[in-house]
Each structure stands twice: as structure tokens, then as C-alpha cells.
mmCIF file of C-alpha atoms in Angstrom:
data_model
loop_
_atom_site.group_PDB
_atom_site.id
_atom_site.type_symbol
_atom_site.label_atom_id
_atom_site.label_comp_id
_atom_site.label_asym_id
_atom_site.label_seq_id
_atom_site.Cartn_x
_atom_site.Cartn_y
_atom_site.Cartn_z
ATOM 1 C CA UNK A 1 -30.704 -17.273 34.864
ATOM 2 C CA UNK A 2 -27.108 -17.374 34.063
ATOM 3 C CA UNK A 3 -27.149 -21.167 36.437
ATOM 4 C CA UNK A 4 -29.970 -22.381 33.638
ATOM 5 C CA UNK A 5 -27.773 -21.049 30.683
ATOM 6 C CA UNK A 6 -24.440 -22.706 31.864
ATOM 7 C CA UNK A 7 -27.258 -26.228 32.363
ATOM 8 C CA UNK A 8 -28.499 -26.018 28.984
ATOM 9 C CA UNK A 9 -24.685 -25.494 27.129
ATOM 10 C CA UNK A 10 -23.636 -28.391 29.244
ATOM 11 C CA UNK A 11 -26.434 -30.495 27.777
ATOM 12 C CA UNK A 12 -25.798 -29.681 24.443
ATOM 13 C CA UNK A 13 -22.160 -30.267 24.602
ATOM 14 C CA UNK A 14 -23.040 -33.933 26.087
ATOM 15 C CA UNK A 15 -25.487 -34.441 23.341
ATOM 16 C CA UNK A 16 -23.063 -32.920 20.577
ATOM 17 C CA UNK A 17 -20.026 -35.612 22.422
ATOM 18 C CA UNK A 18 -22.669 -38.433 22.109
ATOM 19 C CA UNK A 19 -23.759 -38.384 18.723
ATOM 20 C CA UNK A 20 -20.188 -37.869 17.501
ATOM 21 C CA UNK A 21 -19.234 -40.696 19.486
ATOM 22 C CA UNK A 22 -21.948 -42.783 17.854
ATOM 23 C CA UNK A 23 -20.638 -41.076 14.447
ATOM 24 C CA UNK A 24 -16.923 -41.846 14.406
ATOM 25 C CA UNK A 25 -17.620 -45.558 16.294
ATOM 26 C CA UNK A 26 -20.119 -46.714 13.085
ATOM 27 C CA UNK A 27 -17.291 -44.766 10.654
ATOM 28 C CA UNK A 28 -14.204 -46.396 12.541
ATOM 29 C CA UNK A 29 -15.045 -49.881 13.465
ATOM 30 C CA UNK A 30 -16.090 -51.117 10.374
ATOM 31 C CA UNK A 31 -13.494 -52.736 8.582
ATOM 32 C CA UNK A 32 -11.741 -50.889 5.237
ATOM 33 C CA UNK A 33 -11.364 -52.861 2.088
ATOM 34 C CA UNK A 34 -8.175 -53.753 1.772
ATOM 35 C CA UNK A 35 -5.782 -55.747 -1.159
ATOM 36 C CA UNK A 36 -4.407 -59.180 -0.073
ATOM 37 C CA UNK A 37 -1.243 -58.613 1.301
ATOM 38 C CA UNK A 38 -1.330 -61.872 3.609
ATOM 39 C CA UNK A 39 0.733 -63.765 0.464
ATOM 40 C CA UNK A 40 3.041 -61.140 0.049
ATOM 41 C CA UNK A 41 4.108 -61.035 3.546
ATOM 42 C CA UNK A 42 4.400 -64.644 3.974
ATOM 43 C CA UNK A 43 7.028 -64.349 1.474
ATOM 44 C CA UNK A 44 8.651 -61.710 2.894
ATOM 45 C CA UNK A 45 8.810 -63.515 6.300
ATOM 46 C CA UNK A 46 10.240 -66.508 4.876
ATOM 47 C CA UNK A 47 13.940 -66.800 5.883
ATOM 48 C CA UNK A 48 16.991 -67.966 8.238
ATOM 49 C CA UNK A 49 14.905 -65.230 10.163
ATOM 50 C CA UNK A 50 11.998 -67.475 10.634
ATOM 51 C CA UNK A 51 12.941 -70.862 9.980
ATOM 52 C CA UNK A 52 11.830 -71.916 13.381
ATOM 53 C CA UNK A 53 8.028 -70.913 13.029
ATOM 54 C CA UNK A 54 5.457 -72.812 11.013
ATOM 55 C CA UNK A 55 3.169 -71.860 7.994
ATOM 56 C CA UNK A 56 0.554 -71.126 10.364
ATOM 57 C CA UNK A 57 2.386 -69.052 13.313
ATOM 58 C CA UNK A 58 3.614 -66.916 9.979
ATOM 59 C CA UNK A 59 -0.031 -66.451 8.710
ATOM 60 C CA UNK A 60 -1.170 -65.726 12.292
ATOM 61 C CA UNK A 61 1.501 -62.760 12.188
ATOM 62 C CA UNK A 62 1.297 -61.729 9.055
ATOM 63 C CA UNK A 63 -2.505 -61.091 9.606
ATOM 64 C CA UNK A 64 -2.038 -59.589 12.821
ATOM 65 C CA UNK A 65 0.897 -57.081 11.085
ATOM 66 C CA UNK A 66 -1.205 -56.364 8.317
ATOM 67 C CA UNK A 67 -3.868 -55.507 10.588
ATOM 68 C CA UNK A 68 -1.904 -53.521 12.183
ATOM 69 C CA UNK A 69 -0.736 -51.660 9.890
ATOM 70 C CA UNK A 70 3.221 -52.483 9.929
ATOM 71 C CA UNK A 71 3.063 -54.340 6.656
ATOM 72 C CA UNK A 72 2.369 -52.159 3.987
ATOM 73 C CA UNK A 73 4.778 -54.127 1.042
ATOM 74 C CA UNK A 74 7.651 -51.601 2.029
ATOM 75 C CA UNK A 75 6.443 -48.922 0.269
ATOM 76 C CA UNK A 76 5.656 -46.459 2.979
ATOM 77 C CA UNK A 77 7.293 -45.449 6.432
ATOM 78 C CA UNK A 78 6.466 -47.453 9.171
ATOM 79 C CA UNK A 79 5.313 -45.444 12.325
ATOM 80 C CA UNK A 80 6.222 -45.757 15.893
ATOM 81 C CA UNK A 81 2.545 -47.120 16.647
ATOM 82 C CA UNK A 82 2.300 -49.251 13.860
ATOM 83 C CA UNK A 83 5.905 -50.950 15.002
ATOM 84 C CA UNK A 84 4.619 -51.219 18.632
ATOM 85 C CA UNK A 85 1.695 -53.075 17.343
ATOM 86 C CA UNK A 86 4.357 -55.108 15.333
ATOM 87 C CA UNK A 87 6.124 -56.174 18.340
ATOM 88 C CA UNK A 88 3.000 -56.934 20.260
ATOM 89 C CA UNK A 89 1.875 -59.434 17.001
ATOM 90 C CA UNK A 90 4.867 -61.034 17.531
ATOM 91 C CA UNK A 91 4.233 -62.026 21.305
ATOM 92 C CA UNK A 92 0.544 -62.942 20.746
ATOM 93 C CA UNK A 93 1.741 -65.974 19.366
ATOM 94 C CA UNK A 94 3.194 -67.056 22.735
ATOM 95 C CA UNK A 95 0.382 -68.347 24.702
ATOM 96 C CA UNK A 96 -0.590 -66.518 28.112
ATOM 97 C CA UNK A 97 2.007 -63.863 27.040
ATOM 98 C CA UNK A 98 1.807 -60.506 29.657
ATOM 99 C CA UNK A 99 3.122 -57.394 27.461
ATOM 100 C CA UNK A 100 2.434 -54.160 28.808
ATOM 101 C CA UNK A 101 -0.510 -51.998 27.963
ATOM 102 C CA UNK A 102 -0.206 -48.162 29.545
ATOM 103 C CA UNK A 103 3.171 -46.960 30.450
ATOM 104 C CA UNK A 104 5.110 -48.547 33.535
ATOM 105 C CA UNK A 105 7.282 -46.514 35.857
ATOM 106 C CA UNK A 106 8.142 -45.871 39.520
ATOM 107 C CA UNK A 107 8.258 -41.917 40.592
ATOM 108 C CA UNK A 108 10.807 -41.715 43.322
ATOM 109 C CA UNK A 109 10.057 -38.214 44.335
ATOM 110 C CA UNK A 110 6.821 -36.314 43.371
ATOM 111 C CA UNK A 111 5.634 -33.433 45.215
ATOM 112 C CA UNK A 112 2.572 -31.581 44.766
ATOM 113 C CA UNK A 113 2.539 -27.573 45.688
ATOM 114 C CA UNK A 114 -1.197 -27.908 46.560
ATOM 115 C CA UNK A 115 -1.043 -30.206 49.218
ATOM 116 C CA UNK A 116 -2.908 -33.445 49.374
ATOM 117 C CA UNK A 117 -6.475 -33.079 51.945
ATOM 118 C CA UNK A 118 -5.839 -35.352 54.619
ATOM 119 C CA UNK A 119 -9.761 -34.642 55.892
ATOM 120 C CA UNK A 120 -11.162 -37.578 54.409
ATOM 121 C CA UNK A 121 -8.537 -40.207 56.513
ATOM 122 C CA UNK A 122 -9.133 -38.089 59.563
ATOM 123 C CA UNK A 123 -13.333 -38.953 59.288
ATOM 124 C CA UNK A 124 -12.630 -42.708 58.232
ATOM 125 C CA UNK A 125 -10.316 -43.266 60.527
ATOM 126 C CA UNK A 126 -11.485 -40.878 63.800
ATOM 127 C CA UNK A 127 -8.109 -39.356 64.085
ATOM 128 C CA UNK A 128 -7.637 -35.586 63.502
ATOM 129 C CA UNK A 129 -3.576 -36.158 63.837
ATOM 130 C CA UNK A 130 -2.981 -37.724 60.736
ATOM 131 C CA UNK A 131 -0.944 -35.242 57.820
ATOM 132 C CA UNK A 132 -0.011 -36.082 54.498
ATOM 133 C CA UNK A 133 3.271 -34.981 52.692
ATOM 134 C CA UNK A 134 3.506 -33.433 49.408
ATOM 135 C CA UNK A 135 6.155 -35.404 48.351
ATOM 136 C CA UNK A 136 5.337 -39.008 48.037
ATOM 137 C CA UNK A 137 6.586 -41.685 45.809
ATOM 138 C CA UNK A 138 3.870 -42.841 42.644
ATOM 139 C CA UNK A 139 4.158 -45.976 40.540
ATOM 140 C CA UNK A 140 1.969 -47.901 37.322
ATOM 141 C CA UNK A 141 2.073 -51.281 36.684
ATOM 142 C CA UNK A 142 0.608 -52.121 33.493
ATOM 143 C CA UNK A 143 -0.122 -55.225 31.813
ATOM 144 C CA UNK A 144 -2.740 -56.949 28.653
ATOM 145 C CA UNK A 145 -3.092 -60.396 27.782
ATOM 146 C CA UNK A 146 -4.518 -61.069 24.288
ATOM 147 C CA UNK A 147 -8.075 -63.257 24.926
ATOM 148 C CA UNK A 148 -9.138 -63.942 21.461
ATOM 149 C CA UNK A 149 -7.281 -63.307 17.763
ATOM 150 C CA UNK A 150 -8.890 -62.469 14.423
ATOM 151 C CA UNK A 151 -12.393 -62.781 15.935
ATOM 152 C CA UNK A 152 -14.391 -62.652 12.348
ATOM 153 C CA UNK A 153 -10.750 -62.238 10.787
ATOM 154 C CA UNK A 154 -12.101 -58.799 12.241
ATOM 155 C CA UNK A 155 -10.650 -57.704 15.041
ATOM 156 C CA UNK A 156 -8.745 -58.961 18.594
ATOM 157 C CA UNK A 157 -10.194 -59.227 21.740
ATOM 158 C CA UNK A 158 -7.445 -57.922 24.393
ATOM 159 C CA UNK A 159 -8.142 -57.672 28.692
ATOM 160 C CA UNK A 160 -5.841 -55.794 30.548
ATOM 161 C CA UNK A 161 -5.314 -54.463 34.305
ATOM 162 C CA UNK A 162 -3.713 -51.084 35.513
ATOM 163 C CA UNK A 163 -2.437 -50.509 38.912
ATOM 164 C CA UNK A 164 -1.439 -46.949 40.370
ATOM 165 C CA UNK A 165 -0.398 -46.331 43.245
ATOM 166 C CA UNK A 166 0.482 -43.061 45.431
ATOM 167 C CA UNK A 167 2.648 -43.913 48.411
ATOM 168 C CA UNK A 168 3.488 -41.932 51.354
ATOM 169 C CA UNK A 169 6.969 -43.487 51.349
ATOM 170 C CA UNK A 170 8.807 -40.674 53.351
ATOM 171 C CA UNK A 171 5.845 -40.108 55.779
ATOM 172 C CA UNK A 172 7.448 -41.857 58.733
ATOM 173 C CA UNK A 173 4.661 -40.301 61.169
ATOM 174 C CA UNK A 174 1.893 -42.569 60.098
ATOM 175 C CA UNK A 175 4.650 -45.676 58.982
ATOM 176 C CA UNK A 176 4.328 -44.438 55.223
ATOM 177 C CA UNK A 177 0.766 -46.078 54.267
ATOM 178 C CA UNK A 178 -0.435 -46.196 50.483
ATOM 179 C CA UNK A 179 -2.540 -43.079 50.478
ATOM 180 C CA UNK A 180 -4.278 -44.287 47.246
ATOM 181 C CA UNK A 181 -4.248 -47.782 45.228
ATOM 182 C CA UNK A 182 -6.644 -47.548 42.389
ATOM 183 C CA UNK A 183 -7.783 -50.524 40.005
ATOM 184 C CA UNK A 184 -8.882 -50.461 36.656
ATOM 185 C CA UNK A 185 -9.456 -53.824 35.022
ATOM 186 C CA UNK A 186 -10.397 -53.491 31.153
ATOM 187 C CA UNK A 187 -11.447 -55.825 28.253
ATOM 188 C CA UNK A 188 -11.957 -54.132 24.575
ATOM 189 C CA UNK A 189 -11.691 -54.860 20.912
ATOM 190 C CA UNK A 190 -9.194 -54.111 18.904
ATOM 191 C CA UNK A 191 -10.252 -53.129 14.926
ATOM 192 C CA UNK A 192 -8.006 -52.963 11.829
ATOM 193 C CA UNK A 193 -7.503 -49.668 9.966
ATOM 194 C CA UNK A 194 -5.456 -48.436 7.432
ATOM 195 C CA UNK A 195 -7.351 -44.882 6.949
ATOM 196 C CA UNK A 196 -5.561 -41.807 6.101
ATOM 197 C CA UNK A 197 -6.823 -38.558 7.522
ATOM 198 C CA UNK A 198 -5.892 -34.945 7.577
ATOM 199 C CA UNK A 199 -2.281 -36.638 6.880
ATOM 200 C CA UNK A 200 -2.593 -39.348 9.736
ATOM 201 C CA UNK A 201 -2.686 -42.601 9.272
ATOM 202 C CA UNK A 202 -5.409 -44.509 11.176
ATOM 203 C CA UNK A 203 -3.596 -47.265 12.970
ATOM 204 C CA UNK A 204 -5.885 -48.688 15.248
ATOM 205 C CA UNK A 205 -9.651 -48.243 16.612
ATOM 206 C CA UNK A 206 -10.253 -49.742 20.028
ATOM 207 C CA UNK A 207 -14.081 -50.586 22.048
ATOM 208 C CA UNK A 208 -14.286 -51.473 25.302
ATOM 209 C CA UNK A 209 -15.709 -51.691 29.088
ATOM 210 C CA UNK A 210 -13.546 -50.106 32.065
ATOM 211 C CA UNK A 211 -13.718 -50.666 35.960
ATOM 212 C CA UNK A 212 -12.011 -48.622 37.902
ATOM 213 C CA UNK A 213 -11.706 -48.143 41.244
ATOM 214 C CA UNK A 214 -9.650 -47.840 44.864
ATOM 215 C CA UNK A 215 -10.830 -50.559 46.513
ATOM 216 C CA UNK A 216 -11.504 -48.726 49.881
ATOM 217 C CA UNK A 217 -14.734 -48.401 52.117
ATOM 218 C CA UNK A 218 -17.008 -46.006 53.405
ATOM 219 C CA UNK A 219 -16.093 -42.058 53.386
ATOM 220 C CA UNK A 220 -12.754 -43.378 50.910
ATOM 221 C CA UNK A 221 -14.655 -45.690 48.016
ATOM 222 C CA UNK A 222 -14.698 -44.266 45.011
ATOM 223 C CA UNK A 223 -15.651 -46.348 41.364
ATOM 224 C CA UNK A 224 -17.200 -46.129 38.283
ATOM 225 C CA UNK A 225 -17.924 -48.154 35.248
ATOM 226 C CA UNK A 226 -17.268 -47.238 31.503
ATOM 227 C CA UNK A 227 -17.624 -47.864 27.776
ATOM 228 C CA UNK A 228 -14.924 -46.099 25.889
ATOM 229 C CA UNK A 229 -13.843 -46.173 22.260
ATOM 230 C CA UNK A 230 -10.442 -45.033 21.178
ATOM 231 C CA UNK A 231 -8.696 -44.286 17.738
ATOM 232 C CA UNK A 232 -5.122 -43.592 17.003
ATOM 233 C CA UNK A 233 -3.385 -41.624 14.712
ATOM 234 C CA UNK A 234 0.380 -41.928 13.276
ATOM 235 C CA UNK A 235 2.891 -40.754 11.082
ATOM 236 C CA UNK A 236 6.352 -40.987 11.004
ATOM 237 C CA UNK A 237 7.639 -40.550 14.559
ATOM 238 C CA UNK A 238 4.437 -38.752 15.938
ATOM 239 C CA UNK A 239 1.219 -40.279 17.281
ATOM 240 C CA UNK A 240 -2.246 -39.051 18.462
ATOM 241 C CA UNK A 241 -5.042 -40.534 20.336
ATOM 242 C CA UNK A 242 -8.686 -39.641 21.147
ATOM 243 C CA UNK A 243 -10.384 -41.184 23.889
ATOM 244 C CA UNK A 244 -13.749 -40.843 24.193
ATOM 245 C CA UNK A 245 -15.968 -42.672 26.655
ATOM 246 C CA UNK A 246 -19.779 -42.658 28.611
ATOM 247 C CA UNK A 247 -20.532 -43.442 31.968
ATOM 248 C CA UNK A 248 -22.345 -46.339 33.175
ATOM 249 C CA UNK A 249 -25.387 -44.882 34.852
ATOM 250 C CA UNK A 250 -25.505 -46.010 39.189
ATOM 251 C CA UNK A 251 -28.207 -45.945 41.480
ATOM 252 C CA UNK A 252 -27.703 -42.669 43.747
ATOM 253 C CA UNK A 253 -27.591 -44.835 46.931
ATOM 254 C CA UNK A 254 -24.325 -46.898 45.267
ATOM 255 C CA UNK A 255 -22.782 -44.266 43.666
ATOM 256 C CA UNK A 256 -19.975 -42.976 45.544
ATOM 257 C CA UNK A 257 -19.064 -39.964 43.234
ATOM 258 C CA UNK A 258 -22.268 -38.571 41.210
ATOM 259 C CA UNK A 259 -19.881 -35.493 40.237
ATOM 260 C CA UNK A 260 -16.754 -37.414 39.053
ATOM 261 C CA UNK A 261 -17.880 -36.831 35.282
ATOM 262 C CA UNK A 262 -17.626 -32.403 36.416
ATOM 263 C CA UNK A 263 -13.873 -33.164 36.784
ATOM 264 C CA UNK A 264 -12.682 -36.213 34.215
ATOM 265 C CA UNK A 265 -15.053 -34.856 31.736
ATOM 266 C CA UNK A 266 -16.031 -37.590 28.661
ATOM 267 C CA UNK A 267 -12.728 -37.679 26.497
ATOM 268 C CA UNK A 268 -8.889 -37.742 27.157
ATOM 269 C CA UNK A 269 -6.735 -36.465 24.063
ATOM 270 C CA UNK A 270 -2.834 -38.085 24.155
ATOM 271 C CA UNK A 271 -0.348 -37.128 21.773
ATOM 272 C CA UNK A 272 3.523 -38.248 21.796
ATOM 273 C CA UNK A 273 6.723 -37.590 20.146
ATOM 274 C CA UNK A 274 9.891 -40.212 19.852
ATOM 275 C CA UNK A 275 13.202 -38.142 18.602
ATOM 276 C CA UNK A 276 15.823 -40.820 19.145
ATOM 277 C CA UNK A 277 14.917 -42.848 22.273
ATOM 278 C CA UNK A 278 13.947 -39.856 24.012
ATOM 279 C CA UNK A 279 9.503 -39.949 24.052
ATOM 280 C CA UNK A 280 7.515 -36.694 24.609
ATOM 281 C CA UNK A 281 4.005 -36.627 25.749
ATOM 282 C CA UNK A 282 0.822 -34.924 26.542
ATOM 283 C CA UNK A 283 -2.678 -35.516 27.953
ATOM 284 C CA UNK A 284 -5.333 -33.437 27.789
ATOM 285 C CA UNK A 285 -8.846 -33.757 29.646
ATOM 286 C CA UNK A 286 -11.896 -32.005 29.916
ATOM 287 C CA UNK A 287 -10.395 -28.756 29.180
ATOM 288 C CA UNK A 288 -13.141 -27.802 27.108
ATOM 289 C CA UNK A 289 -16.610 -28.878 28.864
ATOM 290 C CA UNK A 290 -15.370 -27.137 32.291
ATOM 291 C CA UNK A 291 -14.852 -24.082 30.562
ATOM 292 C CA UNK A 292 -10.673 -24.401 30.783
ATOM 293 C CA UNK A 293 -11.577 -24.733 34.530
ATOM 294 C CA UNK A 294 -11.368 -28.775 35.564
ATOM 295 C CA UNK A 295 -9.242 -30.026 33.293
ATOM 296 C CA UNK A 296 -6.213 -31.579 33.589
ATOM 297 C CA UNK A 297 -2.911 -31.545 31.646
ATOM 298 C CA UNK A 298 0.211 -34.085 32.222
ATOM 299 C CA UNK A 299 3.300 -33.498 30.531
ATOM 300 C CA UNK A 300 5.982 -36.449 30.107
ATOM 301 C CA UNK A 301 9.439 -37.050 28.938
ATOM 302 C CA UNK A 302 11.536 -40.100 29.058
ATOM 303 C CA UNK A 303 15.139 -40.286 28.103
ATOM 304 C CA UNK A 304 18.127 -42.914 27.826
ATOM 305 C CA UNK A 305 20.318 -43.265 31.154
ATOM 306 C CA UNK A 306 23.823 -43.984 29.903
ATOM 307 C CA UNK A 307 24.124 -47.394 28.335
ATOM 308 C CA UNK A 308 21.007 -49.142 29.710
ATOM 309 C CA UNK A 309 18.336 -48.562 26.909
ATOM 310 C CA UNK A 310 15.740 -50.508 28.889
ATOM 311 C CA UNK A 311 15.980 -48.493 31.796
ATOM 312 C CA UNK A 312 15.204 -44.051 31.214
ATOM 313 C CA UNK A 313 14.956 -41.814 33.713
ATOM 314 C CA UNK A 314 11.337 -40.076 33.365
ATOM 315 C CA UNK A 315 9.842 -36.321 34.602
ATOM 316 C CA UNK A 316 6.515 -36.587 34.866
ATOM 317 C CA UNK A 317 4.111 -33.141 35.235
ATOM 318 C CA UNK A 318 0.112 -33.083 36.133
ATOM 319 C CA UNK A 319 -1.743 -30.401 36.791
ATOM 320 C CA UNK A 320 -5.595 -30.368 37.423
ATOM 321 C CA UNK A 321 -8.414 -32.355 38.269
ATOM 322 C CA UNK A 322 -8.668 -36.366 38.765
ATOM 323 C CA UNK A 323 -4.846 -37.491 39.326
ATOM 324 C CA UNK A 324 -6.491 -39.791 41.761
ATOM 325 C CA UNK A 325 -9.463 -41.702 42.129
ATOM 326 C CA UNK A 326 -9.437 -40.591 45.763
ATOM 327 C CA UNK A 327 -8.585 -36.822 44.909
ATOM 328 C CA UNK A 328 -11.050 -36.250 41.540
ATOM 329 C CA UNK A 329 -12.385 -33.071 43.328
ATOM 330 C CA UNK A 330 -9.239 -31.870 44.237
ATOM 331 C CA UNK A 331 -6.747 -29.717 42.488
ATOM 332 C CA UNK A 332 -3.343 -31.217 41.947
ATOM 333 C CA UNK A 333 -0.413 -29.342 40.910
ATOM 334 C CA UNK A 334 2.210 -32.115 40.909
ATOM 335 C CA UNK A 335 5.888 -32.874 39.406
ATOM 336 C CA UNK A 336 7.804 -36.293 39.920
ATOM 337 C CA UNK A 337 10.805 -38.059 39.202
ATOM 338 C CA UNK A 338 11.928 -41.408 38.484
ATOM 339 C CA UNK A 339 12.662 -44.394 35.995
ATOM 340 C CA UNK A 340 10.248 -45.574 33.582
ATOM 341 C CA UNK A 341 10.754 -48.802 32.082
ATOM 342 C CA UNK A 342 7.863 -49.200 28.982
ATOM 343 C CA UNK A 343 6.312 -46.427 27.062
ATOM 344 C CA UNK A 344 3.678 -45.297 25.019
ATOM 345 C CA UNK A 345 5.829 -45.123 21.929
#
């Protein structure tokens, strides 16, 4: 009885997720009326500043600040998203520019105090000798490309790919093999806001398709496939994401982890700080749905090293389910240490 009554509360809470999804997407995506600004910033822009670019690379950015949300005639703050959308405008108009998309950093040391399950390598690869350390080194490479501008003077079409990696650097025994690579390839559109809500200012609503996956075979493969919508929130030096997404339905005899949805849930909340050049962050998943059970928190902070402001060291914390594609089901209690070199903020 109380198995059919924990069923039915998790089908309500997917059906509640779904139609709010479909509520906020039809709210968020369609564009806001907004006044002309495109003249006023032209003017602005003109100057020893940007005597180099034409009338047309200055309309191009001017549309893409405006959508944006960085050009608001001066007469509000700008926020730390809105100015990282700025910069991004700015590159779009170099063609097959790379910028980066998630966060990229190398952790030199991070060790886990629940120890990673080496069972799975031992059946794949018929050897019961092989051990894992806790302490391995971690690293994300992150990049996006922009594909198409001002699609319907609309919105932007962006692809980007994601690469993190867990490596058993200091595991001499077993000549310190990648224990996990995982992929994630994604193309979505990026919408214009300037919405105010609760205080926040709407800075950007995102729809898209995600891949990911760890590219490995039999008892190791593990992938799925999903549409996700996302819509960020600013003001001042604080910003806040919601990331809600739905999984692309498989075939039971391709799907290599029916469950994965019982531990990375349907939605990923982010919120981060900037004081300074130091950046504080948080994600939180699936806390609710699993009952405060298979969720997962990471904590972040990065911070100037001496006179290099390109370069900040960065402590990483995660704690919970689906640090890995590899390890979804497994519990990870996990701190690290290393450089970080772009951020969310």
C-alpha cells in the first residue's frame, strides 16, 4: 500500500513538473515588447572606441546587447549575466569564434570519502584485481560556437560540447586510466527577455536538445537524450538559473540506464554570487522528487591567485547522486582542488 502511495505522488509530481514546464516555456519564449533602443545604442557605440567596425557589425551588436539585456540607455545597473552576455555579443561577430559555455577547470586533487565501485571494471574487463583511488584528478572543457544570429530578429541559435573527465592520475597500479570521460554535445535557442520578476530581472530563456554520454561499451555505456529549457535570473552581482528538462523516451533493449531519471531527477537549480573577483556557487538537483534522498548538491568558490586574474584557484564540493555518468546510482561524497580558468559569472 504505502509502495502504490509513494507511485501515485511520484506521478503527480511528474505531471505537476510537466505542465509547468509547458507553462513557463509558452510564458518565457515569446518575445516582450520592447522600445527601440537599436538607434540609441548605435550612437552610443560610435567612437575612437569603435572606429574600426562598420555600420553593420555595430547594428549586429547592438541587437545582440539589447537582446541581451546589457543595453538598457544607462539607466539601470548592469548585471554580471547581462555583461557576460555582453562580452559573448562582442565575439559572435568573429566568425567560427569558440567562447566557453559551462565553467572550465582542472581539479588536481579530489577525493571522495565514499569510495568509487570498482565492480563494474572488474565484470567488463574479467579482472577482480583492479582498485580505484579516492583521490583522482577531474577536469571540464567547455566550449559554444554561435550557429545562427537573430533568427526572426528572435532569438540565436548556439551548439556547444562539454567534456568531463575523472582521471585516476595517481593510480600507478593500473597505469592511471580515465575512469570516466563523458560527452554531452548540445544545440539550443537562445530568446530575448527583459522581464522583471519577484525583483529579478529575466536575462535570458534558453531551448534545446542534449546528448550525453561516456562513450564506453557493454556493462560501462551509459546515455541519454534530452530537451531542456532554461531561464535566468539577475540582479546586481547575483544570478539564478532553473533548469528544467524531459527525457527522450528509449526502447528497453537500448536503454542502458531506465533508472537514471530516480537519481538526476527533471530540473537542476544554479545560483551564484561575484563579490570582487571571487564567484560563489550552488547546484541543486532532485532534492525534492527523491524525498531529500537522491539529490545532489555542489558547492563552488573561485578566487584570484596573486596577480594573475585569468588564472583562480577553485574548491569544488559534490555530494549526492549523478557526479558521473558512470556512477548515477552511486553516492558520491567528494571535495577537489585546483585552478579554474572561466566561470559562470
Amino acid at each position: 500500500m504505502e509502495k502504490a502511495s509513494c507511485s501515485t505522488k511520484k506521478q503527480k509530481y511528474i505531471r505537476h513538473m510537466a505542465v509547468m514546464f509547458c507553462w513557463v516555456c509558452m510564458s518565457a519564449f515569446i518575445p516582450p515588447v520592447m522600445a527601440d533602443d537599436l538607434s540609441d545604442c548605435i550612437s552610443s557605440m560610435i567612437g575612437p572606441k569603435n572606429d574600426a567596425m562598420t555600420v553593420g557589425e555595430l547594428r549586429l551588436l547592438c541587437q545582440k546587447m539589447i537582446h541581451g539585456g546589457s543595453f538598457n540607455g544607462g539607466s539601470k545597473e548592469v548585471a554580471v549575466t547581462s555583461e557576460r552576455f555582453r562580452q559573448d555579443s562582442e565575439h559572435v561577430l568573429e566568425p567560427y569564434t569558440l567562447m566557453s559555455h559551462k565553467p572550465n577547470y582542472i581539479l588536481l586533487g579530489a577525493y571522495n570519502s565514499h569510495h568509487y565501485n570498482p565492480d563494474l571494471f572488474r565484470a567488463q574487463y574479467s579482472n577482480d584485481s583492479i582498485e580505484l583511488d579516492d583521490t583522482e584528478a577531474q577536469f571540464q572543457i567547455s566550449v559554444k560556437t554561435p550557429l545562427l544570429l537573430s533568427v526572426f530578429d528572435t532569438f540565436d541559435l548556439y551548439a556547444a560540447y562539454t567534456n568531463r573527465s575523472f582521471w585516476q592520475y595517481y593510480n600507478s597500479s593500473i597505469s592511471s586510466p580515465f575512469r570516466e570521460t563523458n560527452h554531452e554535445p548540445e544545440v539550443w535557442a537562445q530568446f530575448r527577455s527583459d522581464r522583471q520578476l519577484l525583483g529579478l530581472n529575466n536575462s535570458a530563456n534558453m531551448l534545446g536538445i542534449v546528448h550525453q554520454s561516456n562513450g564506453q561499451g557493454g556493462t560501462l555505456s551509459r546515455s541519454w537524450n534530452r530537451v531542456y529549457a532554461s531561464f535566468i535570473f539577475d540582479r546586481g552581482n547575483f544570478a539564478l538559473a532553473f533548469k528544467p528538462w524531459y527525457r527522450l523516451p528509449e526502447s528497453s533493449s537500448d536503454d542502458d540506464n531506465p533508472d537514471i531519471t530516480d537519481y538526476l531527477g527533471h530540473a537542476e537549480f544554479y545560483a551564484a554570487y561575484k563579490h570582487n573577483s571571487h564567484v560563489f556557487s550552488a547546484m541543486l538537483r532532485n532534492n525534492i522528487e527523491s524525498e531529500f534522498k537522491r539529490g545532489a548538491v555542489q558547492l563552488s568558490w573561485s578566487s584570484p591567485l596573486w596577480e594573475y586574474p585569468y588564472l583562480k584557484g577553485y574548491v569544488q564540493y559534490f555530494s549526492g547522486y549523478g557526479e558521473s555518468m558512470i556512477d548515477y546510482d552511486q553516492y558520491v561524497n567528494r571535495i577537489g582542488v585546483g585552478f579554474i580558468l572561466t566561470d559562470r559569472l
